[in-house]
Amino acid sequence: MPADNTVEGLDRLARETVDHRFKALPPDAEGLTVGELAAQRRNLFTGGFTTPVLALSAEALEHNLALLETYAERHGLAFAPHGKTSMSPQLFARQLERGAWGITAAVPHQLRVYRAHGIRRVFLANELVDPVALRWLAGELERDPDFRFICYVDSVRGVELMEEALRGAARPVDVVVELGAGEGARTGARTDADCTAVAGAVAAATNLRLVGVAGYEGEVPDATPERVRDWLHRLVSLAVTLDEDGRFAATDEIVVSAGGSAWFDTVAEVFAELPELSRPVLRLLRSGAYVSHDDGHYRQLTPFNRVPEEGALEPAFRLWAQVVSRPTGQQAFANAGKRDAAYDLDLPEAQVVRDARDGSVRPAAGITVTGLSDQHAWLRTDEDADLEVGDWVGMGLSHPCTSFDKWQLIPVAEADGTVTEYIRTFF
């Protein structure tokens, strides 16, 4: 069996045929395999790619992967990055090579993608009560004795539904009690009494095993460092209480998990204070957006802004679109829109212009993205903005999760434009 940090099937991805399914790839590459195209090391700007084209920076990807590996090690944290960000087995492989404990998922489809590529440890940061998905999960656990799976539970009713669907399963499903982040927040048991009741229901179940507690501090209402810290202390206290009640007697390791992309510094701080429990503790961080970072939402809220001595993430995305219309001195239109760029949090940010005449690159001075249609970016331009029809505009994006999901095959380019690989996504 493959080791825990091995992702299977990457060679199959390299053998996939380049064709019309994949946006922006060179038309003359039709019929090549992805691996053959990568071996040609074409240039993003002169190698036949069409616009719009989304690219990832090879250097920024490597930097971000290394930074979170070092951060987790420094703070004694295990790391299960949330795979929903990229849904890319190639990036999962690199995260696992960088010391990740496993990969986090949110829904059964994602879990199936992970298992199709041999991911051995999956933390599903959500409740799972679908009987079809649970029966499929039971089959995976029986088929592969090395497969480790953990998911949330937050209600007695949910425990009952899981127990019913898993009747006759060969292995119990490991679960953690999810503590809600507060009134009006997302999922999770709201009170200590609710959590205790859920833990008791798991203890009475045949096909479930309680292994810890978890939650998502990003849902704390009106979050501040103090409020997030208070909630994390509640989570730690819940682990202590359940341990004192003997609820973790069936496991060799107690899982305490939190940590999105906005407050992992506070998670590290509070988890470092976790008292000794009856069993070893797996302090599990789940941040996912770091792998690409961004030029908007996460640039503003990353914890590294608060702890700059720990390092800094680098935005890896750049969307290149071509100016197709310049109807007035104050307006231009580029050929990338909602089908190509994330727009749920912030609009793209015009950063650079690549001149259509000589290939030179200059800052996108006086150019602002003011809106997106399905296939057009609306650009407001100052009177003296240097922008012509045919120029390429390089844009930074906001929100990695809704950037990856619009592209099935994403070129990874070095600083000089050389494309070294292609990232396959499965949304």
Short mmCIF file of C-alpha atoms in Angstrom, two decimals:
data_model
loop_
_atom_site.label_atom_id
_atom_site.label_comp_id
_atom_site.label_asym_id
_atom_site.label_seq_id
_atom_site.Cartn_x
_atom_site.Cartn_y
_atom_site.Cartn_z
CA MET A 1 0.00 0.00 0.00
CA PRO A 2 1.24 3.54 -0.69
CA ALA A 3 2.64 5.54 2.19
CA ASP A 4 0.43 8.14 3.89
CA ASN A 5 2.06 10.98 1.99
CA THR A 6 1.66 9.46 -1.49
CA VAL A 7 -1.01 10.63 -3.91
CA GLU A 8 -1.93 8.11 -6.57
CA GLY A 9 -2.87 8.67 -10.19
CA LEU A 10 -0.76 11.74 -10.96
CA ASP A 11 0.69 9.86 -13.92
CA ARG A 12 -2.86 9.45 -15.24
CA LEU A 13 -3.30 13.20 -15.13
CA ALA A 14 -0.11 13.64 -17.15
CA ARG A 15 -1.49 11.23 -19.78
CA GLU A 16 -4.75 13.15 -20.20
CA THR A 17 -5.25 14.51 -23.72
CA VAL A 18 -5.23 18.24 -24.34
CA ASP A 19 -8.38 19.28 -26.20
CA HIS A 20 -11.32 21.71 -26.27
CA ARG A 21 -12.27 20.95 -22.64
CA PHE A 22 -9.45 23.09 -21.31
CA LYS A 23 -9.68 26.86 -21.67
CA ALA A 24 -6.81 28.91 -23.08
CA LEU A 25 -4.44 26.06 -23.99
CA PRO A 26 -2.69 26.40 -27.35
CA PRO A 27 -4.88 25.16 -30.23
CA ASP A 28 -1.87 23.51 -31.84
CA ALA A 29 -1.40 21.39 -28.70
CA GLU A 30 -4.60 19.48 -29.48
CA GLY A 31 -3.93 15.76 -29.17
CA LEU A 32 -0.81 16.07 -27.03
CA THR A 33 -0.89 14.72 -23.53
CA VAL A 34 -0.65 17.16 -20.66
CA GLY A 35 2.77 15.73 -19.85
CA GLU A 36 3.99 16.21 -23.41
CA LEU A 37 2.78 19.81 -23.45
CA ALA A 38 4.46 20.50 -20.12
CA ALA A 39 7.71 19.05 -21.43
CA GLN A 40 7.70 21.63 -24.23
CA ARG A 41 8.01 24.41 -21.61
CA ARG A 42 6.11 26.86 -23.75
CA ASN A 43 5.99 30.53 -22.87
CA LEU A 44 2.66 31.78 -21.53
CA PHE A 45 2.82 34.87 -23.76
CA THR A 46 4.42 33.62 -26.95
CA GLY A 47 3.68 29.89 -26.88
CA GLY A 48 0.20 29.93 -28.39
CA PHE A 49 -1.99 30.34 -25.34
CA THR A 50 -5.24 32.22 -25.94
CA THR A 51 -6.86 34.78 -23.71
CA PRO A 52 -8.25 34.82 -21.15
CA VAL A 53 -5.75 32.58 -19.39
CA LEU A 54 -5.32 32.01 -15.68
CA ALA A 55 -1.79 31.22 -14.51
CA LEU A 56 -0.22 30.32 -11.21
CA SER A 57 3.21 31.57 -10.22
CA ALA A 58 5.63 28.67 -9.76
CA GLU A 59 7.72 30.70 -7.33
CA ALA A 60 4.77 31.88 -5.19
CA LEU A 61 3.32 28.38 -4.96
CA GLU A 62 6.60 26.98 -3.69
CA HIS A 63 7.05 29.84 -1.24
CA ASN A 64 3.57 29.43 0.24
CA LEU A 65 3.85 25.66 0.58
CA ALA A 66 7.16 26.01 2.40
CA LEU A 67 5.94 28.81 4.66
CA LEU A 68 2.96 26.92 6.10
CA GLU A 69 5.05 23.78 6.53
CA THR A 70 7.52 25.78 8.61
CA TYR A 71 4.75 27.58 10.51
CA ALA A 72 3.00 24.35 11.51
CA GLU A 73 6.27 22.75 12.62
CA ARG A 74 7.26 25.82 14.63
CA HIS A 75 3.98 25.79 16.53
CA GLY A 76 3.64 22.04 17.07
CA LEU A 77 0.60 21.74 14.82
CA ALA A 78 -0.46 18.93 12.55
CA PHE A 79 -1.80 20.27 9.27
CA ALA A 80 -4.70 19.09 7.11
CA PRO A 81 -5.10 21.88 4.53
CA HIS A 82 -8.61 22.30 3.20
CA GLY A 83 -8.66 20.77 -0.25
CA LYS A 84 -11.85 22.55 -1.30
CA THR A 85 -9.66 25.54 -2.20
CA SER A 86 -7.94 23.92 -5.16
CA MET A 87 -9.47 20.44 -5.57
CA SER A 88 -6.16 19.56 -7.19
CA PRO A 89 -4.49 16.19 -6.51
CA GLN A 90 -1.17 17.65 -7.69
CA LEU A 91 -1.31 20.37 -5.05
CA PHE A 92 -2.48 17.83 -2.47
CA ALA A 93 0.63 15.81 -3.25
CA ARG A 94 2.87 18.82 -2.73
CA GLN A 95 1.11 19.68 0.53
CA LEU A 96 1.58 16.14 1.79
CA GLU A 97 5.22 16.17 0.73
CA ARG A 98 5.52 19.32 2.83
CA GLY A 99 4.45 17.44 5.93
CA ALA A 100 0.66 17.70 5.90
CA TRP A 101 -1.07 15.10 8.09
CA GLY A 102 -3.88 14.72 5.57
CA ILE A 103 -6.34 16.78 3.52
CA THR A 104 -9.59 18.37 4.73
CA ALA A 105 -12.85 18.00 2.78
CA ALA A 106 -16.34 19.44 3.16
CA VAL A 107 -18.71 17.23 1.13
CA PRO A 108 -18.86 13.62 -0.14
CA HIS A 109 -17.92 14.55 -3.71
CA GLN A 110 -14.63 15.97 -2.50
CA LEU A 111 -14.01 12.86 -0.43
CA ARG A 112 -14.52 10.70 -3.51
CA VAL A 113 -11.97 12.76 -5.46
CA TYR A 114 -9.49 12.36 -2.61
CA ARG A 115 -9.99 8.61 -2.42
CA ALA A 116 -9.73 8.24 -6.20
CA HIS A 117 -6.22 9.65 -5.78
CA GLY A 118 -5.32 7.56 -2.76
CA ILE A 119 -5.46 10.18 0.00
CA ARG A 120 -5.04 8.17 3.21
CA ARG A 121 -6.14 10.68 5.84
CA VAL A 122 -9.20 12.86 5.40
CA PHE A 123 -10.79 15.23 7.89
CA LEU A 124 -14.30 16.11 6.73
CA ALA A 125 -15.07 19.46 8.36
CA ASN A 126 -18.80 19.03 8.12
CA GLU A 127 -21.61 16.79 9.28
CA LEU A 128 -22.25 13.70 7.16
CA VAL A 129 -25.75 12.21 7.40
CA ASP A 130 -26.43 11.18 3.78
CA PRO A 131 -27.04 7.39 3.94
CA VAL A 132 -25.72 6.77 0.43
CA ALA A 133 -22.47 8.61 1.17
CA LEU A 134 -22.13 6.88 4.54
CA ARG A 135 -22.55 3.42 3.04
CA TRP A 136 -19.94 4.29 0.39
CA LEU A 137 -17.63 5.51 3.17
CA ALA A 138 -18.13 2.27 5.10
CA GLY A 139 -17.05 0.37 1.99
CA GLU A 140 -13.90 2.48 1.65
CA LEU A 141 -12.99 1.92 5.30
CA GLU A 142 -13.46 -1.82 4.89
CA ARG A 143 -11.52 -1.95 1.62
CA ASP A 144 -8.53 0.02 2.88
CA PRO A 145 -7.41 -0.61 6.47
CA ASP A 146 -4.94 2.29 6.20
CA PHE A 147 -7.66 4.84 5.42
CA ARG A 148 -8.21 7.28 8.32
CA PHE A 149 -11.39 9.33 8.23
CA ILE A 150 -12.84 11.83 10.71
CA CYS A 151 -15.98 13.99 10.44
CA TYR A 152 -18.12 16.33 12.52
CA VAL A 153 -21.22 15.50 14.54
CA ASP A 154 -23.33 18.24 16.16
CA SER A 155 -26.71 16.68 17.02
CA VAL A 156 -28.20 13.57 18.57
CA ARG A 157 -30.41 13.22 15.51
CA GLY A 158 -27.33 13.28 13.27
CA VAL A 159 -25.75 10.52 15.34
CA GLU A 160 -28.93 8.44 14.97
CA LEU A 161 -28.94 8.87 11.19
CA MET A 162 -25.28 7.89 10.94
CA GLU A 163 -25.79 4.85 13.16
CA GLU A 164 -28.70 3.70 11.03
CA ALA A 165 -26.86 4.12 7.73
CA LEU A 166 -23.72 2.39 9.05
CA ARG A 167 -25.48 -0.65 10.49
CA GLY A 168 -23.26 -3.69 9.87
CA ALA A 169 -20.18 -1.64 8.95
CA ALA A 170 -16.86 -3.40 9.40
CA ARG A 171 -15.17 -0.37 11.02
CA PRO A 172 -16.60 2.44 13.13
CA VAL A 173 -16.50 5.97 11.74
CA ASP A 174 -14.40 8.40 13.78
CA VAL A 175 -16.21 11.60 14.72
CA VAL A 176 -15.48 14.83 16.57
CA VAL A 177 -18.09 16.95 18.34
CA GLU A 178 -18.39 20.27 16.53
CA LEU A 179 -18.71 23.28 18.79
CA GLY A 180 -20.65 26.07 17.11
CA ALA A 181 -18.97 29.45 16.92
CA GLY A 182 -21.92 31.27 18.46
CA GLU A 183 -25.54 32.23 17.95
CA GLY A 184 -26.21 32.98 14.33
CA ALA A 185 -23.05 31.16 13.25
CA ARG A 186 -22.97 28.14 10.97
CA THR A 187 -23.14 24.48 12.05
CA GLY A 188 -22.09 23.13 15.43
CA ALA A 189 -23.69 22.37 18.80
CA ARG A 190 -24.39 25.68 20.51
CA THR A 191 -24.01 24.92 24.22
CA ASP A 192 -21.82 22.76 26.43
CA ALA A 193 -24.93 20.76 27.34
CA ASP A 194 -25.63 20.15 23.64
CA CYS A 195 -22.06 18.97 23.13
CA THR A 196 -22.29 16.63 26.12
CA ALA A 197 -25.53 15.15 24.78
CA VAL A 198 -23.97 14.54 21.36
CA ALA A 199 -20.93 12.89 22.95
CA GLY A 200 -23.23 10.65 24.99
CA ALA A 201 -25.13 9.62 21.87
CA VAL A 202 -21.87 8.71 20.13
CA ALA A 203 -20.81 6.66 23.15
CA ALA A 204 -24.04 4.68 22.91
CA ALA A 205 -23.60 4.07 19.17
CA THR A 206 -22.10 0.89 17.77
CA ASN A 207 -20.72 2.25 14.51
CA LEU A 208 -19.22 5.55 15.66
CA ARG A 209 -16.16 6.39 17.74
CA LEU A 210 -15.61 9.74 19.44
CA VAL A 211 -12.03 10.93 18.89
CA GLY A 212 -12.10 14.63 19.69
CA VAL A 213 -13.61 18.08 19.26
CA ALA A 214 -13.48 20.64 16.49
CA GLY A 215 -14.96 23.81 15.05
CA TYR A 216 -14.37 26.78 12.80
CA GLU A 217 -13.38 30.04 14.43
CA GLY A 218 -13.93 31.93 11.20
CA GLU A 219 -17.66 31.89 12.00
CA VAL A 220 -17.32 33.69 15.34
CA PRO A 221 -19.79 36.61 15.07
CA ASP A 222 -18.14 40.02 14.80
CA ALA A 223 -14.76 38.30 15.14
CA THR A 224 -11.93 40.03 16.95
CA PRO A 225 -8.77 38.41 18.32
CA GLU A 226 -10.32 38.45 21.79
CA ARG A 227 -13.61 36.86 20.69
CA VAL A 228 -11.86 34.22 18.63
CA ARG A 229 -9.51 33.48 21.54
CA ASP A 230 -12.48 33.13 23.92
CA TRP A 231 -14.19 30.67 21.58
CA LEU A 232 -11.01 28.64 21.17
CA HIS A 233 -10.70 28.44 24.96
CA ARG A 234 -14.26 27.04 24.99
CA LEU A 235 -13.20 24.43 22.45
CA VAL A 236 -10.17 23.43 24.52
CA SER A 237 -12.30 23.31 27.68
CA LEU A 238 -14.78 21.04 25.90
CA ALA A 239 -11.96 18.63 25.07
CA VAL A 240 -10.84 18.63 28.72
CA THR A 241 -14.38 18.03 30.01
CA LEU A 242 -15.12 15.18 27.63
CA ASP A 243 -11.77 13.61 28.47
CA GLU A 244 -12.52 13.84 32.19
CA ASP A 245 -15.87 12.17 31.48
CA GLY A 246 -14.07 9.26 29.84
CA ARG A 247 -15.55 9.91 26.41
CA PHE A 248 -12.27 9.28 24.57
CA ALA A 249 -11.61 5.87 26.07
CA ALA A 250 -11.93 4.12 22.69
CA THR A 251 -9.24 6.14 20.92
CA ASP A 252 -5.45 6.26 21.19
CA GLU A 253 -5.29 9.95 20.19
CA ILE A 254 -7.49 12.96 20.93
CA VAL A 255 -8.08 15.31 18.01
CA VAL A 256 -8.56 19.02 18.67
CA SER A 257 -9.05 20.88 15.40
CA ALA A 258 -9.75 24.42 14.19
CA GLY A 259 -8.09 26.92 11.93
CA GLY A 260 -9.21 28.56 8.73
CA SER A 261 -7.13 31.09 6.85
CA ALA A 262 -7.93 34.17 8.94
CA TRP A 263 -7.07 33.24 12.54
CA PHE A 264 -4.53 30.44 12.52
CA ASP A 265 -2.17 32.55 14.62
CA THR A 266 -4.76 32.67 17.42
CA VAL A 267 -5.40 28.95 16.99
CA ALA A 268 -1.67 28.26 17.40
CA GLU A 269 -1.54 30.47 20.49
CA VAL A 270 -4.48 28.81 22.27
CA PHE A 271 -3.64 25.26 21.20
CA ALA A 272 -0.18 25.74 22.69
CA GLU A 273 -1.91 26.16 26.07
CA LEU A 274 -3.83 22.89 25.80
CA PRO A 275 -3.30 20.96 29.05
CA GLU A 276 -2.16 17.37 29.16
CA LEU A 277 -4.99 14.97 28.48
CA SER A 278 -5.36 11.23 29.05
CA ARG A 279 -4.04 10.51 25.56
CA PRO A 280 -1.73 12.23 23.09
CA VAL A 281 -3.36 15.21 21.36
CA LEU A 282 -3.39 15.88 17.62
CA ARG A 283 -3.61 19.67 17.29
CA LEU A 284 -4.96 19.88 13.77
CA LEU A 285 -4.93 23.06 11.68
CA ARG A 286 -7.02 23.18 8.48
CA SER A 287 -6.17 26.39 6.57
CA GLY A 288 -6.44 26.00 2.80
CA ALA A 289 -6.39 29.32 0.95
CA TYR A 290 -2.70 29.84 1.71
CA VAL A 291 -1.62 27.65 -1.20
CA SER A 292 -2.37 30.38 -3.74
CA HIS A 293 -3.19 33.29 -1.39
CA ASP A 294 -4.72 36.23 -3.29
CA ASP A 295 -4.60 39.93 -4.11
CA GLY A 296 -7.77 40.89 -2.24
CA HIS A 297 -9.71 39.32 0.61
CA TYR A 298 -6.97 37.11 2.03
CA ARG A 299 -4.29 39.72 1.46
CA GLN A 300 -6.21 41.84 3.96
CA LEU A 301 -7.05 39.22 6.59
CA THR A 302 -4.07 36.86 6.62
CA PRO A 303 -2.68 36.36 10.14
CA PHE A 304 0.78 37.09 8.80
CA ASN A 305 -0.26 40.75 8.78
CA ARG A 306 -0.40 40.49 12.59
CA VAL A 307 2.78 38.44 12.94
CA PRO A 308 5.06 39.68 10.13
CA GLU A 309 8.08 38.15 11.86
CA GLU A 310 6.62 34.73 10.91
CA GLY A 311 6.83 35.48 7.17
CA ALA A 312 4.39 36.52 4.45
CA LEU A 313 2.34 34.69 1.86
CA GLU A 314 2.59 35.64 -1.82
CA PRO A 315 -0.35 35.87 -4.26
CA ALA A 316 0.08 33.18 -6.90
CA PHE A 317 -2.82 33.88 -9.28
CA ARG A 318 -2.74 36.18 -12.26
CA LEU A 319 -5.50 36.30 -14.84
CA TRP A 320 -4.43 37.58 -18.23
CA ALA A 321 -7.09 39.09 -20.49
CA GLN A 322 -6.82 40.95 -23.78
CA VAL A 323 -8.23 44.38 -24.45
CA VAL A 324 -10.81 43.89 -27.21
CA SER A 325 -12.47 47.30 -27.19
CA ARG A 326 -11.42 50.86 -26.29
CA PRO A 327 -14.56 52.85 -27.13
CA THR A 328 -13.64 56.03 -25.23
CA GLY A 329 -10.71 57.55 -23.41
CA GLN A 330 -12.29 56.58 -20.12
CA GLN A 331 -13.34 53.03 -20.90
CA ALA A 332 -11.99 49.73 -22.19
CA PHE A 333 -13.15 46.14 -22.23
CA ALA A 334 -11.09 42.98 -21.78
CA ASN A 335 -12.21 39.47 -22.68
CA ALA A 336 -12.43 37.92 -19.18
CA GLY A 337 -15.51 37.96 -17.01
CA LYS A 338 -17.48 36.07 -14.39
CA ARG A 339 -16.81 32.76 -16.12
CA ASP A 340 -13.08 33.30 -15.65
CA ALA A 341 -12.50 35.37 -12.50
CA ALA A 342 -13.62 35.25 -8.88
CA TYR A 343 -16.06 38.05 -8.12
CA ASP A 344 -17.93 36.94 -4.97
CA LEU A 345 -15.75 38.98 -2.59
CA ASP A 346 -13.86 41.59 -4.62
CA LEU A 347 -13.43 42.47 -8.26
CA PRO A 348 -10.14 41.64 -9.98
CA GLU A 349 -7.34 44.16 -9.62
CA ALA A 350 -5.58 45.42 -12.76
CA GLN A 351 -1.87 45.16 -12.02
CA VAL A 352 0.21 45.14 -15.19
CA VAL A 353 -0.15 45.64 -18.93
CA ARG A 354 1.77 43.61 -21.51
CA ASP A 355 2.20 45.65 -24.66
CA ALA A 356 0.87 43.94 -27.79
CA ARG A 357 3.57 45.51 -29.96
CA ASP A 358 6.81 44.66 -28.21
CA GLY A 359 5.89 42.43 -25.27
CA SER A 360 7.12 44.90 -22.68
CA VAL A 361 5.34 44.94 -19.32
CA ARG A 362 4.38 48.11 -17.45
CA PRO A 363 2.26 48.89 -14.38
CA ALA A 364 -1.48 49.17 -15.02
CA ALA A 365 -1.46 52.82 -14.00
CA GLY A 366 -4.81 54.54 -14.24
CA ILE A 367 -6.70 51.31 -15.00
CA THR A 368 -9.43 49.98 -12.69
CA VAL A 369 -11.77 47.02 -13.04
CA THR A 370 -15.24 48.37 -12.25
CA GLY A 371 -17.41 45.39 -13.15
CA LEU A 372 -17.67 41.99 -14.79
CA SER A 373 -20.09 40.67 -17.35
CA ASP A 374 -20.14 36.96 -18.17
CA GLN A 375 -17.23 37.32 -20.59
CA HIS A 376 -16.04 40.91 -20.27
CA ALA A 377 -14.15 42.96 -17.71
CA TRP A 378 -15.22 46.60 -17.56
CA LEU A 379 -12.17 48.82 -17.27
CA ARG A 380 -12.24 52.47 -16.25
CA THR A 381 -9.20 54.31 -17.56
CA ASP A 382 -7.70 57.69 -16.85
CA GLU A 383 -7.28 59.95 -19.86
CA ASP A 384 -3.53 59.35 -19.89
CA ALA A 385 -3.68 55.60 -19.24
CA ASP A 386 -1.44 53.70 -21.65
CA LEU A 387 -3.78 50.99 -22.93
CA GLU A 388 -4.59 49.89 -26.48
CA VAL A 389 -6.69 47.24 -28.15
CA GLY A 390 -4.64 44.06 -28.26
CA ASP A 391 -2.72 44.67 -25.02
CA TRP A 392 -2.87 42.01 -22.32
CA VAL A 393 -3.94 43.08 -18.83
CA GLY A 394 -2.66 41.02 -15.91
CA MET A 395 -5.12 40.99 -13.03
CA GLY A 396 -4.85 39.87 -9.43
CA LEU A 397 -7.82 37.94 -8.02
CA SER A 398 -9.63 37.82 -4.71
CA HIS A 399 -10.78 34.56 -3.08
CA PRO A 400 -8.83 31.45 -4.13
CA CYS A 401 -11.77 29.06 -3.70
CA THR A 402 -13.79 30.72 -6.45
CA SER A 403 -10.78 31.23 -8.70
CA PHE A 404 -9.65 27.62 -8.95
CA ASP A 405 -13.16 26.35 -9.63
CA LYS A 406 -13.48 28.13 -12.99
CA TRP A 407 -10.47 26.42 -14.55
CA GLN A 408 -9.94 22.68 -15.09
CA LEU A 409 -6.30 22.91 -16.19
CA ILE A 410 -4.17 25.81 -14.99
CA PRO A 411 -0.69 26.59 -16.31
CA VAL A 412 2.03 27.10 -13.71
CA ALA A 413 4.46 29.70 -15.03
CA GLU A 414 7.87 30.83 -13.90
CA ALA A 415 8.67 34.53 -13.64
CA ASP A 416 9.81 34.70 -17.28
CA GLY A 417 6.58 33.08 -18.50
CA THR A 418 7.92 29.55 -18.95
CA VAL A 419 5.10 27.09 -18.23
CA THR A 420 6.46 24.15 -16.26
CA GLU A 421 3.32 22.18 -15.39
CA TYR A 422 -0.47 22.19 -15.48
CA ILE A 423 -2.65 21.94 -12.38
CA ARG A 424 -5.76 19.77 -12.87
CA THR A 425 -8.81 20.57 -10.75
CA PHE A 426 -11.91 18.48 -9.95
CA PHE A 427 -14.91 20.59 -8.93
#
